Amino acid sequence: MNLSTANPSRRRMIGAGAAGTLAAVLTLGIAQNANADEEGKGALFDSPNAYDVTAWKIKGHPEITAQSDVGAIINDIIADIKRRQTRPDGKPGAVIFIPPGDYDLRTQVVVDISFLTIAGFGHGFFSRSIAYNEDTTGWLDLQPGGSHIRVLTPAATPQAFLVRRAGSPRLSGIVFRDFCLDGVAFAPDENSYHNGRTGIEVASDNDSLHITGMGFVYLENALIVRGADALRVHDNMIAECGNCVELTGSGQATTVSDNLMGAGPDGVTIRAENHEGLLVTGNNLFPRGRSLIEFTGSNRCSVTSNRLQGFYPGMMRLLDGCKENLVSSNHFRRGTEGFPPFLGKSNGLDDLYGVLHVNGDNNLISNNVFAYDVPPAHVIPQNVQPTIILIAGGDSNVVALNHVIANVPAQHVVLDSSTTHSKVLDSGAASTITSYSPDTAIRPTP
């Protein structure tokens, strides 16, 4: 059955604006199917491995719908995939479609199969923070849109989607794309950024997972991935969440690119532990995380062509012996908070900590722009020159060709006494560079 011959009275229209998902569907050559089969299997597209959550029925539980508990529906679909795909050499996986609409997720979804795509038709992001803190009388929109899932999971199972499986091989080829995960509220005043809820947590080792085109809002943790290999986090809108992207345990060859992200004042926008070869590029990172990029024990990673705006010292941190990392061609802007609910918030650090704080070996920090714009009365401690780049420890770090614009006198580069064999080249006048190490090579900007 094709689109031209489908019964128009029963046709399920593909959501306008879902160009990415629609293009993928058309590329696969999957025709639309207007009917559900007798067992209630969702058949938005004419394939045994394509499911529509709005058409799926759980046997014996007709009262459960995608609108009342999309988590239970998706779990039942995954059980059907596992029932039908039993041969190790014959498990192609499936795609689960979430049409535009509002869905409650009350039951945690456990993804324990590879090659599964869960796809919506629009990330539907909407600023709950503005809505909760403004008079919305007369507003034209009051809720997130697109394929919008309200995460209402209980405290015992706080993740909307938990990706986990024991045994070999590790989970691979799982895709989340083009829908909204919405944590709904932050008690007690909508501005705490704490509600215990997580959007997606990948809790076992994984290979080649993609999270793309997603919207995350009002979740304490938007995305947590443990043991990532060749993970791609691309083109997502992740904002007003306690923490945005957390890459925990260890990982390698991951890409975090072209996202728009901003964490809550107590959280981190991008955090990576023990990663090898992580690429962070083309992201627009905005306030108000305690730090915007934070690496711990991560080596040979590249942070390039990002825009970072933050309200606290330590906007980017390389901690615990990070080695051989490249930080280049980024734009850092350090400002101050202006949104009334968060006035007076702090991450507990002073301006001697550095906008960029480095502790590790053989890192290259080059060709970045640092714009420091903090009223003199807000510099902490008062009457000191704030530090832009602090090399707090490590061997053979290079700081070169960085440009600093500051509204107050500032130290462009400071090297603590535990640093050795460092070089500072063309990153400020001699008066703006301070080294407490006896073997630093300095070439001031003429």
Coordinates of C-alpha atoms in Angstrom, one line a residue:
M1 CA 0.0 0.0 0.0
N2 CA 1.4 3.4 -0.8
L3 CA 0.4 6.9 0.2
S4 CA -1.7 7.6 -2.9
T5 CA -3.9 4.5 -2.4
A6 CA -4.2 4.4 1.4
N7 CA -7.7 4.9 2.8
P8 CA -7.6 8.7 3.6
S9 CA -10.1 8.2 6.5
R10 CA -7.7 6.0 8.3
R11 CA -4.3 7.4 7.2
R12 CA -1.9 8.3 9.8
M13 CA -0.1 11.4 8.5
I14 CA 3.6 11.8 9.1
G15 CA 4.3 14.9 11.2
A16 CA 5.2 18.0 9.2
G17 CA 8.7 19.3 10.1
A18 CA 10.2 15.9 10.9
A19 CA 12.5 16.1 7.9
G20 CA 15.3 14.1 9.4
T21 CA 13.1 11.1 10.4
L22 CA 10.9 11.3 7.3
A23 CA 14.0 11.4 5.0
A24 CA 15.4 8.3 6.8
V25 CA 12.1 6.5 6.3
L26 CA 11.9 7.4 2.6
T27 CA 15.5 6.3 2.1
L28 CA 14.6 2.9 3.5
G29 CA 11.8 2.6 1.0
I30 CA 9.2 1.8 3.7
A31 CA 5.6 2.4 2.5
Q32 CA 3.0 3.7 4.9
N33 CA 0.4 1.3 6.2
A34 CA -2.9 2.7 7.4
N35 CA -4.0 -0.4 9.3
A36 CA -3.0 -2.2 12.5
D37 CA -2.9 -6.0 12.4
E38 CA -5.3 -8.1 14.3
E39 CA -3.0 -8.5 17.3
G40 CA -2.8 -4.7 17.6
K41 CA 0.8 -4.4 16.3
G42 CA 1.4 -0.8 15.3
A43 CA 2.0 -0.6 11.6
L44 CA 2.7 3.0 10.7
F45 CA 4.9 1.6 8.0
D46 CA 4.6 -1.6 6.0
S47 CA 7.4 -3.6 7.7
P48 CA 7.2 -6.3 10.5
N49 CA 9.9 -4.4 12.3
A50 CA 8.3 -1.0 12.4
Y51 CA 6.0 -0.1 15.3
D52 CA 3.7 2.9 16.0
V53 CA 3.2 3.4 19.7
T54 CA -0.2 4.9 19.2
A55 CA -1.5 1.7 17.5
W56 CA 0.1 -0.9 19.7
K57 CA -2.1 -2.7 22.2
I58 CA -0.9 -4.7 25.2
K59 CA -2.8 -8.0 25.4
G60 CA -5.0 -8.1 28.4
H61 CA -4.5 -4.4 29.2
P62 CA -6.6 -2.3 26.8
E63 CA -6.6 0.5 29.3
I64 CA -2.9 1.2 28.8
T65 CA -2.3 3.5 25.8
A66 CA 0.7 5.4 24.5
Q67 CA -0.9 8.6 26.0
S68 CA -1.4 7.0 29.5
D69 CA 2.0 5.2 29.7
V70 CA 4.2 5.2 26.6
G71 CA 6.9 3.4 28.7
A72 CA 4.7 0.3 29.2
I73 CA 3.9 0.3 25.5
I74 CA 7.5 0.5 24.4
N75 CA 8.5 -2.3 26.8
D76 CA 5.8 -4.5 25.3
I77 CA 7.0 -3.7 21.8
I78 CA 10.6 -4.6 22.8
A79 CA 9.3 -7.9 24.2
D80 CA 7.6 -8.6 20.9
I81 CA 10.8 -7.9 19.0
K82 CA 12.7 -10.3 21.3
R83 CA 9.9 -12.9 20.8
R84 CA 10.1 -12.7 17.0
Q85 CA 13.9 -12.2 16.6
T86 CA 15.5 -15.2 18.3
R87 CA 18.4 -16.3 16.1
P88 CA 21.8 -14.7 16.9
D89 CA 22.4 -14.3 13.1
G90 CA 18.9 -12.9 12.4
K91 CA 18.3 -9.9 14.7
P92 CA 18.0 -6.8 12.6
G93 CA 16.3 -4.9 15.4
A94 CA 13.4 -2.5 14.8
V95 CA 12.2 1.1 14.7
I96 CA 9.6 2.4 17.1
F97 CA 7.8 5.6 16.0
I98 CA 6.4 8.2 18.3
P99 CA 4.0 10.5 16.3
P100 CA 3.6 14.1 17.4
G101 CA 1.6 14.3 20.5
D102 CA 1.7 14.3 24.3
Y103 CA 2.6 11.1 26.1
D104 CA 3.1 10.2 29.8
L105 CA 6.0 7.9 30.6
R106 CA 5.2 6.2 34.0
T107 CA 7.1 2.9 33.5
Q108 CA 10.8 2.9 32.9
V109 CA 11.8 1.6 29.4
V110 CA 14.6 -1.0 29.5
V111 CA 16.4 -1.3 26.2
D112 CA 18.3 -4.6 26.1
I113 CA 18.5 -5.2 22.4
S114 CA 20.8 -3.9 19.7
F115 CA 19.9 -2.1 16.5
L116 CA 16.8 -0.4 17.9
T117 CA 15.8 3.0 16.7
I118 CA 13.3 5.0 18.8
A119 CA 12.2 8.0 16.6
G120 CA 9.8 10.9 17.0
F121 CA 8.9 13.7 14.7
G122 CA 10.2 16.9 16.4
H123 CA 12.3 17.6 19.5
G124 CA 9.6 19.9 20.8
F125 CA 11.8 21.9 23.1
F126 CA 10.1 24.6 25.2
S127 CA 11.7 26.7 27.9
R128 CA 9.9 25.7 31.1
S129 CA 12.2 28.0 33.2
I130 CA 10.9 31.1 31.4
A131 CA 7.3 29.9 31.5
Y132 CA 7.5 29.1 35.3
N133 CA 9.1 32.5 36.0
E134 CA 7.0 34.8 33.8
D135 CA 3.4 35.8 33.4
T136 CA 2.2 33.5 30.6
T137 CA -1.2 35.2 30.2
G138 CA -1.9 35.4 26.5
W139 CA 1.0 33.1 25.4
L140 CA 0.4 31.1 22.3
D141 CA 2.3 28.0 23.5
L142 CA 2.4 26.7 27.1
Q143 CA 3.9 23.2 26.8
P144 CA 6.7 21.4 24.9
G145 CA 5.6 20.1 21.5
G146 CA 6.6 17.7 18.8
S147 CA 6.8 14.1 20.0
H148 CA 6.6 15.1 23.7
I149 CA 7.1 12.6 26.5
R150 CA 6.5 13.7 30.1
V151 CA 8.9 11.7 32.3
L152 CA 6.8 10.7 35.4
T153 CA 8.9 7.8 36.6
P154 CA 9.0 6.9 40.3
A155 CA 12.1 7.5 42.5
A156 CA 13.0 3.8 42.4
T157 CA 13.4 3.8 38.6
P158 CA 14.1 7.4 37.7
Q159 CA 15.4 6.9 34.2
A160 CA 12.9 7.2 31.3
F161 CA 15.2 5.0 29.2
L162 CA 17.7 2.6 30.8
V163 CA 19.9 0.9 28.2
R164 CA 21.6 -2.1 29.8
R165 CA 22.4 -5.7 29.0
A166 CA 24.8 -8.3 30.5
G167 CA 26.9 -10.6 28.4
S168 CA 28.5 -10.4 25.0
P169 CA 28.6 -8.7 22.7
R170 CA 27.9 -5.2 24.1
L171 CA 24.9 -3.3 22.9
S172 CA 25.4 -1.7 19.6
G173 CA 23.6 0.5 17.0
I174 CA 20.9 2.0 19.2
V175 CA 19.5 5.3 18.1
F176 CA 17.3 7.9 19.9
R177 CA 16.2 10.7 17.7
D178 CA 13.7 13.5 17.3
F179 CA 11.6 13.5 20.4
C180 CA 11.3 15.4 23.6
L181 CA 12.0 14.1 27.1
D182 CA 10.5 16.5 29.7
G183 CA 11.0 16.2 33.4
V184 CA 8.0 18.6 33.9
A185 CA 8.9 20.2 37.3
F186 CA 11.6 21.0 39.8
A187 CA 10.5 21.0 43.4
P188 CA 10.0 23.1 45.4
D189 CA 10.1 26.3 43.4
E190 CA 10.7 25.1 39.8
N191 CA 14.3 26.5 39.9
S192 CA 16.1 23.9 42.0
Y193 CA 17.2 21.7 39.0
H194 CA 16.7 18.7 41.2
N195 CA 13.9 16.1 40.7
G196 CA 15.9 12.8 40.5
R197 CA 14.8 12.1 37.0
T198 CA 17.1 11.0 34.1
G199 CA 16.2 11.1 30.4
I200 CA 18.5 8.4 29.0
E201 CA 21.0 6.4 31.0
V202 CA 23.3 3.9 29.2
A203 CA 24.5 1.7 32.0
S204 CA 26.5 -1.0 30.3
D205 CA 29.3 -1.0 27.7
N206 CA 28.1 0.1 24.3
D207 CA 29.2 0.6 20.7
S208 CA 28.1 3.1 18.1
L209 CA 25.0 4.6 19.8
H210 CA 23.5 7.8 18.4
I211 CA 21.5 10.4 20.2
T212 CA 20.5 13.0 17.7
G213 CA 17.8 15.7 17.2
M214 CA 16.5 15.2 20.7
G215 CA 15.0 17.7 23.2
F216 CA 15.7 17.4 26.9
V217 CA 14.2 19.8 29.4
Y218 CA 13.7 19.9 33.2
L219 CA 15.5 16.6 34.0
E220 CA 18.1 16.4 36.7
N221 CA 20.3 14.3 34.3
A222 CA 19.6 14.5 30.6
L223 CA 22.0 11.9 29.2
I224 CA 24.4 9.6 31.1
V225 CA 26.5 7.1 29.1
R226 CA 28.9 4.6 30.7
G227 CA 31.6 2.8 28.7
A228 CA 31.0 4.5 25.4
D229 CA 32.8 3.5 22.2
A230 CA 32.1 5.5 19.1
L231 CA 29.2 7.3 20.6
R232 CA 27.7 10.2 18.7
V233 CA 25.8 13.0 20.5
H234 CA 24.8 15.3 17.7
D235 CA 22.4 18.2 17.0
N236 CA 20.4 18.0 20.3
M237 CA 18.7 20.7 22.3
I238 CA 19.6 20.0 26.0
A239 CA 18.8 22.9 28.4
E240 CA 17.3 23.6 31.8
C241 CA 18.6 20.2 33.0
G242 CA 20.7 19.7 36.1
N243 CA 23.4 18.0 34.0
C244 CA 23.4 17.7 30.3
V245 CA 25.9 15.1 28.9
E246 CA 27.8 12.9 31.3
L247 CA 30.2 10.3 29.9
T248 CA 31.1 8.2 32.9
G249 CA 33.5 5.3 33.7
S250 CA 35.6 5.4 30.5
G251 CA 35.1 5.7 26.8
Q252 CA 36.8 6.2 23.4
A253 CA 36.3 7.7 20.0
T254 CA 33.1 9.6 21.0
T255 CA 31.9 12.7 19.2
V256 CA 29.8 15.5 20.9
S257 CA 28.9 17.9 18.1
D258 CA 26.6 20.7 17.0
N259 CA 24.5 20.7 20.2
L260 CA 22.9 23.6 22.0
M261 CA 23.3 22.9 25.8
G262 CA 23.1 24.6 29.1
A263 CA 23.1 22.9 32.6
G264 CA 21.7 24.1 35.9
P265 CA 23.8 26.1 38.3
D266 CA 24.9 23.0 40.3
G267 CA 25.6 20.8 37.3
V268 CA 27.9 20.3 34.3
T269 CA 27.1 20.8 30.7
I270 CA 29.6 18.2 29.3
R271 CA 31.5 15.9 31.7
A272 CA 33.8 13.1 30.6
E273 CA 35.8 10.6 32.7
N274 CA 38.8 8.6 31.5
H275 CA 38.0 9.2 27.8
E276 CA 40.4 8.6 25.0
G277 CA 40.0 10.6 21.7
L278 CA 36.8 12.4 22.6
L279 CA 35.9 15.1 20.0
V280 CA 33.9 18.1 21.2
T281 CA 33.2 20.4 18.4
G282 CA 30.7 23.0 17.0
N283 CA 28.7 23.2 20.2
N284 CA 26.9 26.3 21.5
L285 CA 27.2 26.0 25.3
F286 CA 25.3 28.5 27.5
P287 CA 24.8 29.2 31.2
R288 CA 24.5 28.3 33.8
G289 CA 26.4 25.1 34.7
R290 CA 29.1 25.1 37.4
S291 CA 31.3 24.3 34.5
L292 CA 30.6 23.9 30.8
I293 CA 33.2 21.4 29.9
E294 CA 34.9 19.2 32.5
F295 CA 37.4 16.4 31.7
T296 CA 38.8 14.1 34.4
G297 CA 41.7 11.8 33.4
S298 CA 40.9 12.2 29.7
N299 CA 43.6 12.0 27.1
R300 CA 44.2 12.9 23.4
C301 CA 40.8 14.7 23.2
S302 CA 40.0 17.7 21.0
V303 CA 37.8 20.6 22.0
T304 CA 37.5 22.9 18.9
S305 CA 35.2 25.5 17.5
N306 CA 32.8 25.7 20.4
R307 CA 31.2 28.8 21.8
L308 CA 31.0 28.8 25.6
Q309 CA 29.2 31.4 27.8
G310 CA 29.3 31.0 31.6
F311 CA 28.7 32.9 34.8
Y312 CA 31.3 31.2 37.1
P313 CA 35.1 30.6 37.2
G314 CA 36.2 27.2 35.9
M315 CA 34.1 27.4 32.7
M316 CA 36.4 24.6 31.3
R317 CA 38.5 22.3 33.4
L318 CA 41.1 19.6 32.6
L319 CA 41.6 17.7 35.8
D320 CA 43.5 14.8 37.3
G321 CA 46.3 14.5 34.8
C322 CA 44.5 15.1 31.5
K323 CA 47.2 14.5 28.8
E324 CA 47.8 15.5 25.2
N325 CA 44.5 17.4 24.7
L326 CA 43.9 20.1 22.1
V327 CA 41.8 23.1 23.1
S328 CA 41.7 25.3 20.0
S329 CA 39.6 27.9 18.2
N330 CA 37.0 28.2 20.9
H331 CA 35.2 31.4 22.0
F332 CA 34.9 31.8 25.8
R333 CA 32.7 34.5 27.3
R334 CA 32.7 34.9 31.1
G335 CA 29.8 37.1 32.3
T336 CA 27.5 37.5 35.3
E337 CA 24.1 36.2 36.1
G338 CA 21.1 38.4 35.4
F339 CA 18.1 36.1 35.7
P340 CA 16.3 36.9 39.1
P341 CA 15.8 33.4 40.3
F342 CA 19.6 32.7 40.2
L343 CA 21.0 36.0 41.4
G344 CA 23.6 35.3 44.1
K345 CA 24.3 31.7 42.9
S346 CA 27.9 30.6 42.9
N347 CA 29.9 27.5 42.2
G348 CA 32.2 28.2 45.2
L349 CA 35.3 29.1 43.2
D350 CA 37.0 32.5 43.0
D351 CA 38.4 34.3 39.9
L352 CA 42.0 33.1 40.6
Y353 CA 40.8 29.6 39.6
G354 CA 40.8 30.6 35.9
V355 CA 38.2 30.7 33.2
L356 CA 40.1 27.7 31.8
H357 CA 41.8 25.5 34.5
V358 CA 44.4 22.9 33.5
N359 CA 46.1 20.1 35.4
G360 CA 47.9 17.7 33.2
D361 CA 50.7 17.1 30.7
N362 CA 51.4 18.1 27.1
N363 CA 48.2 19.9 26.5
L364 CA 48.0 22.6 23.8
I365 CA 45.7 25.6 24.3
S366 CA 45.9 27.7 21.2
N367 CA 44.0 30.3 19.1
N368 CA 41.1 30.8 21.5
V369 CA 39.3 34.0 22.3
F370 CA 38.5 34.8 25.9
A371 CA 36.1 37.6 26.7
Y372 CA 36.0 38.5 30.4
D373 CA 33.2 40.9 31.3
V374 CA 32.5 41.0 35.1
P375 CA 31.9 44.2 37.0
P376 CA 34.9 45.0 39.3
A377 CA 32.7 44.7 42.4
H378 CA 31.8 41.1 41.4
V379 CA 35.4 39.9 41.0
I380 CA 36.3 37.5 43.8
P381 CA 38.5 38.1 45.8
Q382 CA 38.0 41.8 45.5
N383 CA 40.9 43.9 44.3
V384 CA 42.7 41.1 42.5
Q385 CA 43.3 40.5 38.8
P386 CA 41.2 37.6 37.6
T387 CA 43.0 34.7 36.0
I388 CA 42.0 33.7 32.4
I389 CA 44.1 30.6 31.9
L390 CA 45.5 28.8 34.9
I391 CA 48.0 25.9 34.5
A392 CA 47.7 24.5 37.9
G393 CA 50.1 21.6 37.4
G394 CA 51.7 19.3 34.9
D395 CA 54.5 19.1 32.4
S396 CA 55.2 20.5 29.0
N397 CA 51.9 22.4 28.4
V398 CA 51.8 24.9 25.7
V399 CA 49.6 28.1 25.6
A400 CA 49.9 29.9 22.3
L401 CA 48.2 32.7 20.3
N402 CA 45.2 33.2 22.6
H403 CA 43.4 36.5 22.6
V404 CA 42.0 38.0 25.8
I405 CA 39.5 40.9 26.0
A406 CA 38.8 42.0 29.6
N407 CA 36.9 44.9 31.1
V408 CA 39.2 44.8 34.2
P409 CA 43.0 44.3 34.4
A410 CA 43.6 40.5 34.2
Q411 CA 46.3 37.9 34.2
H412 CA 46.0 36.2 30.9
V413 CA 48.1 33.2 31.9
V414 CA 49.2 32.0 35.3
L415 CA 51.4 28.9 35.9
D416 CA 51.7 27.5 39.4
S417 CA 54.9 26.3 40.9
S418 CA 54.2 22.6 40.3
T419 CA 54.2 23.1 36.5
T420 CA 57.4 22.2 34.5
H421 CA 58.7 22.8 31.0
S422 CA 55.7 24.9 30.0
K423 CA 55.6 27.4 27.1
V424 CA 53.5 30.6 26.8
L425 CA 53.6 32.2 23.4
D426 CA 51.9 35.3 22.1
S427 CA 49.1 35.2 24.6
G428 CA 49.5 38.5 26.3
A429 CA 51.9 41.2 27.3
A430 CA 54.6 40.4 29.8
S431 CA 52.7 42.1 32.6
T432 CA 49.7 39.8 32.0
I433 CA 51.7 36.5 32.3
T434 CA 52.8 35.2 35.7
S435 CA 54.9 32.0 36.2
Y436 CA 55.7 30.6 39.6
S437 CA 57.8 27.9 37.9
P438 CA 61.5 28.5 37.2
D439 CA 61.6 26.7 33.8
T440 CA 58.7 28.3 31.9
A441 CA 59.5 29.7 28.4
I442 CA 57.6 32.9 27.8
R443 CA 57.3 34.9 24.6
P444 CA 55.0 37.9 25.3
T445 CA 52.9 39.4 22.7
P446 CA 54.7 42.5 21.3

